[in-house]
């Protein structure tokens, strides 16, 4: 059977696009998680676990309160943002970001801003009344860039600290 011809209005599968996370994305995102970990200061005192990260990502598909948005280019995932709708204290959900990564060659481009904007819109469409994004990235050389991203997006100042406990 012949493949259907694409008309000129059909985007190429390799064209840049933003989309929702799907279960078949887990393997590729685990590889990106390893890249994040290697860049991060977490690698100074801990060991990356592909199995644990895979387990966490696999749970997203079974939890309607967990959501992921991706940026793809040339058929590969080049960035992701995951958030959770939290109802621990409230009647209306509050969105809490828990994973956000853009590969180095797409940083300082609109990708991070668009992922954040899309996540906010997505969360709001699911009833969220606020969106919390962490200002600690774990990647030392982008902390100021990430802080600027949040500031330009209208986020109020936040503080996260770190204390390494290994070896105590």
mmCIF file of C-alpha atoms in Angstrom:
data_model
loop_
_atom_site.group_PDB
_atom_site.id
_atom_site.type_symbol
_atom_site.label_atom_id
_atom_site.label_comp_id
_atom_site.label_asym_id
_atom_site.label_seq_id
_atom_site.Cartn_x
_atom_site.Cartn_y
_atom_site.Cartn_z
ATOM 1 C CA UNK A 1 0.000 0.000 0.000
ATOM 2 C CA UNK A 2 1.374 3.379 -1.004
ATOM 3 C CA UNK A 3 1.894 6.091 1.576
ATOM 4 C CA UNK A 4 -0.479 9.031 1.148
ATOM 5 C CA UNK A 5 1.054 12.138 -0.377
ATOM 6 C CA UNK A 6 1.442 15.071 1.974
ATOM 7 C CA UNK A 7 -0.164 18.248 0.768
ATOM 8 C CA UNK A 8 1.685 21.537 1.099
ATOM 9 C CA UNK A 9 -0.304 22.468 4.233
ATOM 10 C CA UNK A 10 0.673 19.316 6.145
ATOM 11 C CA UNK A 11 3.655 20.009 8.396
ATOM 12 C CA UNK A 12 6.651 17.740 8.100
ATOM 13 C CA UNK A 13 7.027 15.255 10.988
ATOM 14 C CA UNK A 14 10.480 16.788 11.490
ATOM 15 C CA UNK A 15 9.130 20.360 11.822
ATOM 16 C CA UNK A 16 9.464 22.030 15.240
ATOM 17 C CA UNK A 17 6.348 21.578 17.369
ATOM 18 C CA UNK A 18 5.019 21.623 20.898
ATOM 19 C CA UNK A 19 2.790 18.781 22.051
ATOM 20 C CA UNK A 20 1.542 16.840 25.048
ATOM 21 C CA UNK A 21 3.516 13.985 26.581
ATOM 22 C CA UNK A 22 2.514 10.503 25.439
ATOM 23 C CA UNK A 23 3.456 7.155 27.030
ATOM 24 C CA UNK A 24 5.763 6.218 24.141
ATOM 25 C CA UNK A 25 7.917 9.299 24.966
ATOM 26 C CA UNK A 26 9.264 7.811 28.216
ATOM 27 C CA UNK A 27 12.382 6.193 26.751
ATOM 28 C CA UNK A 28 13.524 9.361 24.963
ATOM 29 C CA UNK A 29 12.808 11.562 27.985
ATOM 30 C CA UNK A 30 14.812 9.214 30.223
ATOM 31 C CA UNK A 31 17.772 9.811 27.870
ATOM 32 C CA UNK A 32 17.237 13.574 28.161
ATOM 33 C CA UNK A 33 17.001 13.162 31.940
ATOM 34 C CA UNK A 34 20.449 11.575 31.875
ATOM 35 C CA UNK A 35 21.742 14.566 29.884
ATOM 36 C CA UNK A 36 20.198 16.966 32.429
ATOM 37 C CA UNK A 37 21.711 15.004 35.297
ATOM 38 C CA UNK A 38 25.182 15.033 33.734
ATOM 39 C CA UNK A 39 24.951 18.844 33.407
ATOM 40 C CA UNK A 40 23.596 19.329 36.895
ATOM 41 C CA UNK A 41 25.271 19.759 40.241
ATOM 42 C CA UNK A 42 23.280 16.715 41.421
ATOM 43 C CA UNK A 43 25.902 14.548 39.703
ATOM 44 C CA UNK A 44 28.461 15.846 42.231
ATOM 45 C CA UNK A 45 26.820 13.988 45.115
ATOM 46 C CA UNK A 46 24.361 11.487 43.651
ATOM 47 C CA UNK A 47 23.955 8.863 40.936
ATOM 48 C CA UNK A 48 21.406 9.054 38.116
ATOM 49 C CA UNK A 49 18.901 6.191 38.055
ATOM 50 C CA UNK A 50 17.290 5.602 34.665
ATOM 51 C CA UNK A 51 15.012 3.029 36.308
ATOM 52 C CA UNK A 52 13.706 5.489 38.895
ATOM 53 C CA UNK A 53 13.210 8.227 36.301
ATOM 54 C CA UNK A 54 11.428 5.764 34.015
ATOM 55 C CA UNK A 55 9.156 4.755 36.905
ATOM 56 C CA UNK A 56 8.273 8.382 37.669
ATOM 57 C CA UNK A 57 7.526 9.188 34.029
ATOM 58 C CA UNK A 58 5.487 6.012 33.605
ATOM 59 C CA UNK A 59 3.273 7.197 36.460
ATOM 60 C CA UNK A 60 2.299 10.332 34.541
ATOM 61 C CA UNK A 61 0.016 8.418 32.184
ATOM 62 C CA UNK A 62 -1.929 6.928 35.112
ATOM 63 C CA UNK A 63 -2.354 10.156 37.062
ATOM 64 C CA UNK A 64 -4.695 12.742 35.537
ATOM 65 C CA UNK A 65 -3.187 15.420 37.796
ATOM 66 C CA UNK A 66 0.271 15.019 36.255
ATOM 67 C CA UNK A 67 0.865 16.584 32.864
ATOM 68 C CA UNK A 68 3.780 16.926 30.484
ATOM 69 C CA UNK A 69 4.424 19.198 27.526
ATOM 70 C CA UNK A 70 7.218 18.648 25.026
ATOM 71 C CA UNK A 71 9.121 20.488 22.334
ATOM 72 C CA UNK A 72 10.180 18.393 19.356
ATOM 73 C CA UNK A 73 12.444 19.312 16.472
ATOM 74 C CA UNK A 74 13.753 17.097 13.683
ATOM 75 C CA UNK A 75 11.750 14.227 15.186
ATOM 76 C CA UNK A 76 13.487 14.389 18.592
ATOM 77 C CA UNK A 77 12.326 15.736 21.932
ATOM 78 C CA UNK A 78 14.481 18.779 22.711
ATOM 79 C CA UNK A 79 12.706 20.059 25.828
ATOM 80 C CA UNK A 80 10.056 19.142 28.364
ATOM 81 C CA UNK A 81 8.046 20.622 31.211
ATOM 82 C CA UNK A 82 6.032 18.469 33.615
ATOM 83 C CA UNK A 83 3.713 19.787 36.282
ATOM 84 C CA UNK A 84 1.297 18.383 38.819
ATOM 85 C CA UNK A 85 -2.124 19.686 39.796
ATOM 86 C CA UNK A 86 -2.080 19.777 43.591
ATOM 87 C CA UNK A 87 -5.190 19.749 45.788
ATOM 88 C CA UNK A 88 -3.437 19.170 49.116
ATOM 89 C CA UNK A 89 -4.834 22.318 50.739
ATOM 90 C CA UNK A 90 -7.274 23.810 48.259
ATOM 91 C CA UNK A 91 -10.599 23.296 46.522
ATOM 92 C CA UNK A 92 -9.110 24.522 43.234
ATOM 93 C CA UNK A 93 -5.909 22.959 41.920
ATOM 94 C CA UNK A 94 -2.553 24.693 42.117
ATOM 95 C CA UNK A 95 -0.045 23.686 39.430
ATOM 96 C CA UNK A 96 3.419 22.753 40.704
ATOM 97 C CA UNK A 97 6.227 22.404 38.175
ATOM 98 C CA UNK A 98 8.462 19.426 38.854
ATOM 99 C CA UNK A 99 10.528 18.786 35.711
ATOM 100 C CA UNK A 100 11.739 21.396 33.231
ATOM 101 C CA UNK A 101 14.610 20.901 30.820
ATOM 102 C CA UNK A 102 15.658 22.320 27.464
ATOM 103 C CA UNK A 103 18.753 20.947 25.706
ATOM 104 C CA UNK A 104 21.643 23.444 25.510
ATOM 105 C CA UNK A 105 21.335 24.253 21.793
ATOM 106 C CA UNK A 106 17.741 25.496 22.311
ATOM 107 C CA UNK A 107 18.399 27.624 25.390
ATOM 108 C CA UNK A 108 18.170 31.388 24.975
ATOM 109 C CA UNK A 109 15.529 30.725 22.320
ATOM 110 C CA UNK A 110 11.741 30.962 22.697
ATOM 111 C CA UNK A 111 11.474 27.239 23.565
ATOM 112 C CA UNK A 112 11.615 27.605 27.373
ATOM 113 C CA UNK A 113 9.223 30.584 27.363
ATOM 114 C CA UNK A 114 6.769 28.731 25.131
ATOM 115 C CA UNK A 115 6.877 25.581 27.252
ATOM 116 C CA UNK A 116 6.171 27.676 30.349
ATOM 117 C CA UNK A 117 3.341 29.593 28.641
ATOM 118 C CA UNK A 118 1.790 26.403 27.320
ATOM 119 C CA UNK A 119 2.010 24.742 30.730
ATOM 120 C CA UNK A 120 0.310 27.734 32.360
ATOM 121 C CA UNK A 121 -2.509 27.688 29.769
ATOM 122 C CA UNK A 122 -2.832 23.919 30.010
ATOM 123 C CA UNK A 123 -3.004 24.053 33.818
ATOM 124 C CA UNK A 124 -5.528 26.887 33.754
ATOM 125 C CA UNK A 125 -7.711 24.913 31.321
ATOM 126 C CA UNK A 126 -7.651 22.116 33.922
ATOM 127 C CA UNK A 127 -8.855 24.486 36.654
ATOM 128 C CA UNK A 128 -5.553 25.633 38.184
ATOM 129 C CA UNK A 129 -5.693 29.018 39.908
ATOM 130 C CA UNK A 130 -1.902 29.416 40.314
ATOM 131 C CA UNK A 131 1.290 28.011 38.822
ATOM 132 C CA UNK A 132 4.441 27.554 40.884
ATOM 133 C CA UNK A 133 7.778 27.120 39.134
ATOM 134 C CA UNK A 134 10.996 26.357 40.944
ATOM 135 C CA UNK A 135 13.855 28.806 40.638
ATOM 136 C CA UNK A 136 16.571 26.256 41.448
ATOM 137 C CA UNK A 137 17.575 24.376 38.353
ATOM 138 C CA UNK A 138 20.475 22.232 39.455
ATOM 139 C CA UNK A 139 22.462 23.457 36.443
ATOM 140 C CA UNK A 140 24.793 26.166 37.774
ATOM 141 C CA UNK A 141 25.407 28.081 34.532
ATOM 142 C CA UNK A 142 21.694 28.653 33.779
ATOM 143 C CA UNK A 143 20.398 29.725 37.190
ATOM 144 C CA UNK A 144 20.324 33.411 36.215
ATOM 145 C CA UNK A 145 18.768 32.626 32.830
ATOM 146 C CA UNK A 146 16.018 30.632 34.516
ATOM 147 C CA UNK A 147 15.466 33.387 37.076
ATOM 148 C CA UNK A 148 15.115 35.898 34.201
ATOM 149 C CA UNK A 149 12.669 33.587 32.425
ATOM 150 C CA UNK A 150 10.404 33.487 35.486
ATOM 151 C CA UNK A 151 10.701 37.229 36.106
ATOM 152 C CA UNK A 152 9.782 38.096 32.505
ATOM 153 C CA UNK A 153 6.840 35.670 32.713
ATOM 154 C CA UNK A 154 5.487 37.567 35.745
ATOM 155 C CA UNK A 155 6.507 35.207 38.552
ATOM 156 C CA UNK A 156 7.102 36.637 41.993
ATOM 157 C CA UNK A 157 10.464 36.016 43.619
ATOM 158 C CA UNK A 158 11.030 32.640 45.192
ATOM 159 C CA UNK A 159 13.868 31.081 47.099
ATOM 160 C CA UNK A 160 15.093 27.523 47.105
ATOM 161 C CA UNK A 161 18.067 26.379 49.083
ATOM 162 C CA UNK A 162 20.247 23.330 48.984
ATOM 163 C CA UNK A 163 22.108 21.430 51.630
ATOM 164 C CA UNK A 164 24.074 18.336 50.627
ATOM 165 C CA UNK A 165 23.601 15.656 53.281
ATOM 166 C CA UNK A 166 25.858 12.963 51.868
ATOM 167 C CA UNK A 167 28.873 12.320 54.065
ATOM 168 C CA UNK A 168 27.349 13.685 57.299
#
